Tab-separated table of C-alpha atoms and ligand atoms in Angstrom:
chain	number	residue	atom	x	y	z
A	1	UNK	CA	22.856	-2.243	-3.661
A	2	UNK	CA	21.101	-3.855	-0.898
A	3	UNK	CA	22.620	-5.405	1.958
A	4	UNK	CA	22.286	-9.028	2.478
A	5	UNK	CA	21.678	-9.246	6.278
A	6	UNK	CA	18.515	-7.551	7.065
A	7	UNK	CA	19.026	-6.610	10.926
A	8	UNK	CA	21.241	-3.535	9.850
A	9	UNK	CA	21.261	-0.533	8.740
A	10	UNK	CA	21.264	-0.724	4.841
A	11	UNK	CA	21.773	1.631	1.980
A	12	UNK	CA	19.966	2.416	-1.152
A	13	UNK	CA	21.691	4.596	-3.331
A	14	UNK	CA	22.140	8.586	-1.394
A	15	UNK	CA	20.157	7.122	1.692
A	16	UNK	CA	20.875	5.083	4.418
A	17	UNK	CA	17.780	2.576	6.610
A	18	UNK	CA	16.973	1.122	9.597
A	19	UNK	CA	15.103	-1.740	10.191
A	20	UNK	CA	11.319	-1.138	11.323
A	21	UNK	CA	9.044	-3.675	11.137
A	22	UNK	CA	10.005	-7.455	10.501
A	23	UNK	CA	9.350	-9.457	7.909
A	24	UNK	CA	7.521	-11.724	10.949
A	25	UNK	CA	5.409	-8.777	12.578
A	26	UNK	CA	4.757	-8.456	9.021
A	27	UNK	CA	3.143	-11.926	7.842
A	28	UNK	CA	1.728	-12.170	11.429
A	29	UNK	CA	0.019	-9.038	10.230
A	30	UNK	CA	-0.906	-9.599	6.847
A	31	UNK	CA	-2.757	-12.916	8.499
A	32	UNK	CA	-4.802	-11.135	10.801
A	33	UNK	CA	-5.763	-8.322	7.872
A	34	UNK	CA	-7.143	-11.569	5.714
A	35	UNK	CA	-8.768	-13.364	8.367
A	36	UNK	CA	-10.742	-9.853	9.090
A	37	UNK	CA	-11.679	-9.418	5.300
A	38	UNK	CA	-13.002	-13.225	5.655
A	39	UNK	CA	-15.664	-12.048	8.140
A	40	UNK	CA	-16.413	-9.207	5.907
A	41	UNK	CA	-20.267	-8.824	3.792
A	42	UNK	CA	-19.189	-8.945	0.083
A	43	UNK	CA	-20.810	-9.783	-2.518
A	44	UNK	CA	-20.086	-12.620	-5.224
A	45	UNK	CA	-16.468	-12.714	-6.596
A	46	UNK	CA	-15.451	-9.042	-5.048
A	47	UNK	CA	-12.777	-7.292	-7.224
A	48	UNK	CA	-9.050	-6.511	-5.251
A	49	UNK	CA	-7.748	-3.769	-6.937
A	50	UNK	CA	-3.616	-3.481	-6.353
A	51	UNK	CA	-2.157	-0.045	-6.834
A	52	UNK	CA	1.175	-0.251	-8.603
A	53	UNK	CA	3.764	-0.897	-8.120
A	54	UNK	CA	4.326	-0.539	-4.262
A	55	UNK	CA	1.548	-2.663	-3.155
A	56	UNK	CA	1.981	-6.138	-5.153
A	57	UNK	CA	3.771	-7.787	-2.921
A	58	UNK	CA	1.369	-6.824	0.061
A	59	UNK	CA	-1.277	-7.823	-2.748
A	60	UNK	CA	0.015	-11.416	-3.243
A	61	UNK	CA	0.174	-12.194	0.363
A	62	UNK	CA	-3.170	-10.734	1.406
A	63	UNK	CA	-5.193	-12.312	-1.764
A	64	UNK	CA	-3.361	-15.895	-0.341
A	65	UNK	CA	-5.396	-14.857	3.084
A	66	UNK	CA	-8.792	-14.844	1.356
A	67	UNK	CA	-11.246	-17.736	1.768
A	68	UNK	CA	-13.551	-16.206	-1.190
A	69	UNK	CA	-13.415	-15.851	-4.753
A	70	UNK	CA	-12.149	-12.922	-5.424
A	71	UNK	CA	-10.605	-11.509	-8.936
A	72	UNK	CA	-7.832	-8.711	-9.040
A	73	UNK	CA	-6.718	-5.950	-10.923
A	74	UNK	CA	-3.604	-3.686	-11.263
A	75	UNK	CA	-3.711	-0.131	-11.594
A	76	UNK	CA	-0.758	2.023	-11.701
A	77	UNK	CA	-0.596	5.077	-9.849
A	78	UNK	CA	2.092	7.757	-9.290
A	79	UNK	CA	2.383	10.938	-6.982
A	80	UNK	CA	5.909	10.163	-5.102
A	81	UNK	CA	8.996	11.257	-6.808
A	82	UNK	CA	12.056	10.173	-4.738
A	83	UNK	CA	11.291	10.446	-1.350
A	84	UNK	CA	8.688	13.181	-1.688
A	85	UNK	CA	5.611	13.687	-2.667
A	86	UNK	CA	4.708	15.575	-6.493
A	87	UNK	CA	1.074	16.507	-5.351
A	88	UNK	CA	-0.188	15.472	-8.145
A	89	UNK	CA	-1.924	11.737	-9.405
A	90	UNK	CA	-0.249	10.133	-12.903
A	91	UNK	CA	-2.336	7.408	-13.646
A	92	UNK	CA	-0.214	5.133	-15.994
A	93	UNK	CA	-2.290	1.575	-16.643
A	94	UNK	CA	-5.519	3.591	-16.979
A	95	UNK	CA	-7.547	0.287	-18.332
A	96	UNK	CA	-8.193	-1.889	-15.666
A	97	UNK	CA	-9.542	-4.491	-17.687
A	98	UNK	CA	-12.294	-5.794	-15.688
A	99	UNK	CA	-16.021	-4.299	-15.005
A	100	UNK	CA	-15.941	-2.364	-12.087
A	101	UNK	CA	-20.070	-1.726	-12.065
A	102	UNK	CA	-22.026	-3.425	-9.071
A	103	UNK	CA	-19.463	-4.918	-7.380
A	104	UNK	CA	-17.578	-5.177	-3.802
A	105	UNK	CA	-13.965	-3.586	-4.726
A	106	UNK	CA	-11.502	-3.479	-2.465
A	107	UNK	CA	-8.448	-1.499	-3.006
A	108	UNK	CA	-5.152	-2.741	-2.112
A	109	UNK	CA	-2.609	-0.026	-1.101
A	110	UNK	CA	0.757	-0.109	0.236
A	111	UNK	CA	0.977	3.317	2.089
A	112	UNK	CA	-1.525	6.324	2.416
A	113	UNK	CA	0.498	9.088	3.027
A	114	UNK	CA	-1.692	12.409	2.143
A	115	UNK	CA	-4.253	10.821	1.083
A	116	UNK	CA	-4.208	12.343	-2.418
A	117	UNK	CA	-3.537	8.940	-4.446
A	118	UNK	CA	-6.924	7.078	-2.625
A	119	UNK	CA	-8.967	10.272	-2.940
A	120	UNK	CA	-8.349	9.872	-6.660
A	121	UNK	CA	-9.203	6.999	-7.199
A	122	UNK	CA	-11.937	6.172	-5.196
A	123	UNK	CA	-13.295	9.487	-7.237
A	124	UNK	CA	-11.963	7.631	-10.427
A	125	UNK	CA	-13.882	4.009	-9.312
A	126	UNK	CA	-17.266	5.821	-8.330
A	127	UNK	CA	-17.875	6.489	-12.234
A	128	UNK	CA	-17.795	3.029	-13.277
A	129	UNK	CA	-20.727	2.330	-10.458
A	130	UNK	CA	-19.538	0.091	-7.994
A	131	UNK	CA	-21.681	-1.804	-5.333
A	132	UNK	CA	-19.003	-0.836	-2.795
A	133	UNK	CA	-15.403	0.759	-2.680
A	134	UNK	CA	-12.965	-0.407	0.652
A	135	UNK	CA	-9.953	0.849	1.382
A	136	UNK	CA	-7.289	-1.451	2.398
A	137	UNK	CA	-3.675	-0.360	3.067
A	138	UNK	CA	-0.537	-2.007	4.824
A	139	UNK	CA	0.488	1.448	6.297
A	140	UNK	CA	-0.961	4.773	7.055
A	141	UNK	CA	0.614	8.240	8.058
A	142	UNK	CA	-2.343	9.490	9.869
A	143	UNK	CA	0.006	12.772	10.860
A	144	UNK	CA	0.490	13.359	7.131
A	145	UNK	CA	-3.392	12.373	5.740
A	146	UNK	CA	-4.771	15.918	4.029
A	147	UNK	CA	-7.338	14.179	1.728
A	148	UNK	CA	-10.758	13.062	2.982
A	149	UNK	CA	-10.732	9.246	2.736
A	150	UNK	CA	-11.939	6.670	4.865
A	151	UNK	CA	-9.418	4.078	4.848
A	152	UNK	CA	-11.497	0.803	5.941
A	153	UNK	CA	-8.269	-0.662	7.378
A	154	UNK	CA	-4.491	-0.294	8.082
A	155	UNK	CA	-2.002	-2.985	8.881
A	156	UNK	CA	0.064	-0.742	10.974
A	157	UNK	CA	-0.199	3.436	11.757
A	158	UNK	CA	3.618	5.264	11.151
A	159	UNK	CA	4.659	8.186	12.088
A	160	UNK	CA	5.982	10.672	8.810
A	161	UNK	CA	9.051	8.765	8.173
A	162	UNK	CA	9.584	7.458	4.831
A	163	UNK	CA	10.323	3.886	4.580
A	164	UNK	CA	11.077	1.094	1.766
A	165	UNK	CA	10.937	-2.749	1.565
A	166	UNK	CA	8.050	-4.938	1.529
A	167	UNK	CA	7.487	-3.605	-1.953
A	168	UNK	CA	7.938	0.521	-1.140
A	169	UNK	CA	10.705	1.518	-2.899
A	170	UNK	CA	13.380	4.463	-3.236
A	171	UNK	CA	14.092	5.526	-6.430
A	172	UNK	CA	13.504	2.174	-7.335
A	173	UNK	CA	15.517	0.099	-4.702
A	174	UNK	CA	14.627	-1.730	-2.136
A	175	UNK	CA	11.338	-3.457	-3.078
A	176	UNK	CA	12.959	-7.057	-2.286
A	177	UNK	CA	13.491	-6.248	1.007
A	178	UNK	CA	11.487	-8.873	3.482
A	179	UNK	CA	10.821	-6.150	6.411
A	180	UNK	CA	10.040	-2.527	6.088
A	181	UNK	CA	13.461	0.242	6.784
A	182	UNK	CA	12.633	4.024	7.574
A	183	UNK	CA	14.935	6.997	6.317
A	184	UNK	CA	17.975	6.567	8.838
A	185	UNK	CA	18.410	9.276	11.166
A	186	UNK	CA	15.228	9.711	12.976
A	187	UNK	CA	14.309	7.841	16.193
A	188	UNK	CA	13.168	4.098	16.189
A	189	UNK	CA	9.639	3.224	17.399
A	190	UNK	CA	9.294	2.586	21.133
B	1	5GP	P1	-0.388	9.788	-1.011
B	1	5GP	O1	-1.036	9.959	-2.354
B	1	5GP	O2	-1.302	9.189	0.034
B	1	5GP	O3	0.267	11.048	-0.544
B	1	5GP	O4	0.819	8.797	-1.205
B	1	5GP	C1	0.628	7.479	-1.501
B	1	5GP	C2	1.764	6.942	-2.324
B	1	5GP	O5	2.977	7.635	-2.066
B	1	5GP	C3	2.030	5.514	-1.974
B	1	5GP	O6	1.305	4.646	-2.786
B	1	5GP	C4	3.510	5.393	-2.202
B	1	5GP	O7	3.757	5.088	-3.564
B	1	5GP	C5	4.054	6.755	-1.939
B	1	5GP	N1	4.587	6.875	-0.569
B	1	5GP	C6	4.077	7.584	0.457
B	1	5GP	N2	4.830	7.471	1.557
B	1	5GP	C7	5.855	6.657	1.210
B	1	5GP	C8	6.959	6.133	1.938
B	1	5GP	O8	7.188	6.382	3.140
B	1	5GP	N3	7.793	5.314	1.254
B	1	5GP	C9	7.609	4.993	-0.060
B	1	5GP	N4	8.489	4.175	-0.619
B	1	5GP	N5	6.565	5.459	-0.779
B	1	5GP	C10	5.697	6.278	-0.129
C-alpha cells in the first residue's frame, strides 16, 4: 500500500520511507538535465536508450526536455533483488529493436549504484558499433560505484541509502510515487 499524502513517512510492504527529494526539486531538475543535453554535439536522430523498468518515468520526462529528434529504446536490465544488490546483470528484453551502429546513444538510467549494470552494457552497446555511448542517470551513489564507468551526468549524487519512487521500486512498490523516499531510519540530508 502506498500512502496517499506524500510529506510522510510511508510504507511499502516490510519497510518503512521518508521523503527525500520532491517531486518539484525533481522536475526543476529533470529541466535543467534536458536543457544541458540540448547544448550537447549529437549527431542526427541520437538513440535514448531507457533501462527497465526503474528509469521510464525519468525517461518520459527527460525525452519531453529534448529539442532534437531523438528515437528511444527499452532495454531491461536486472541486478537488484529486494533492496540489495545480486552482483550479477540479467538482461531480459535482449532485442532492442533498433540499429545501434554509428550513432549518438544515450543511456537513460535511474540509479548507478555499483556501477555493474552500466559497465555491462556500455560493454554490451560497444559491439553493435556506436558513434558514441553517454551515460545519463537521475541518481548516483558515488560511495557505492566499484565498476569503471564514466557517467556523463547525474541529476543528483546520494549517499548509500536505498530509496523508491519516481519509478525505483521495492519489491515492486512504490514506482507511482511523485518524489523519491529513502529506507527509513537513517539520517535526512542536510
Ligand atoms: P548497479 O548495477 O549500479 O549496482 O545498480 C543499478 C540498478 O540497481 C539500478 O538500475 C536499480 O535498478 C537498482 N538500484 C540501485 N540502487 C537502488 C536504490 O537505492 N533503490 C532502488 N529501488 N533500486 C536501486
Amino acid at each position: 500500500m502506498v500512502a496517499a499524502i506524500e510529506d510522510q513517512r510511508i510504507q511499502l510492504a516490510d519497510l518503512s520511507f521518508d521523503p527525500y527529494i520532491s517531486e518539484e526539486e525533481i522536475s526543476q531538475r529533470v529541466a535543467e538535465m534536458g536543457q544541458e543535453i540540448n547544448g550537447w554535439d549529437l549527431g542526427p536522430k541520437p538513440l535514448l536508450i531507457s533501462v527497465l523498468n526503474g528509469s521510464f518515468i525519468f525517461a518520459a520526462d527527460l525525452m519531453r526536455q529534448l529539442d532534437f529528434t531523438a528515437e528511444i529504446a527499452f532495454i531491461q536490465l536486472n541486478s537488484y533483488d529486494g533492496t540489495r544488490s545480486k552482483g550479477e546483470i540479467v538482461m531480459e528484453g535482449a532485442q532492442l529493436g533498433v540499429p545501434v551502429r554509428n550513432r549518438d546513444i544515450i543511456i537513460i538510467e535511474d540509479i548507478v549504484d555499483s556501477g555493474l549494470t552500466m559497465f555491462y552494457l556500455v560493454q554490451e552497446l560497444k559491439k553493435r558499433l556506436p558513434a558514441s555511448i553517454r551515460i545519463v542517470t537521475l541518481l548516483h551513489k558515488p560511495e557505492m560505484q566499484e565498476f569503471p564507468v564514466t557517467v556523463d551526468q547525474i541529476g543528483f549524487s546520494i549517499p548509500s541509502d536505498f530509496v523508491v519512487g519516481y519509478g525505483l521500486d521495492y519489491r515492486g512498490l512504490g514506482r507511482n510515487l511523485k518524489g523519491l523516499y529513502k529506507l527509513a531510519g537513517q539520517d535526512l540530508p542536510a
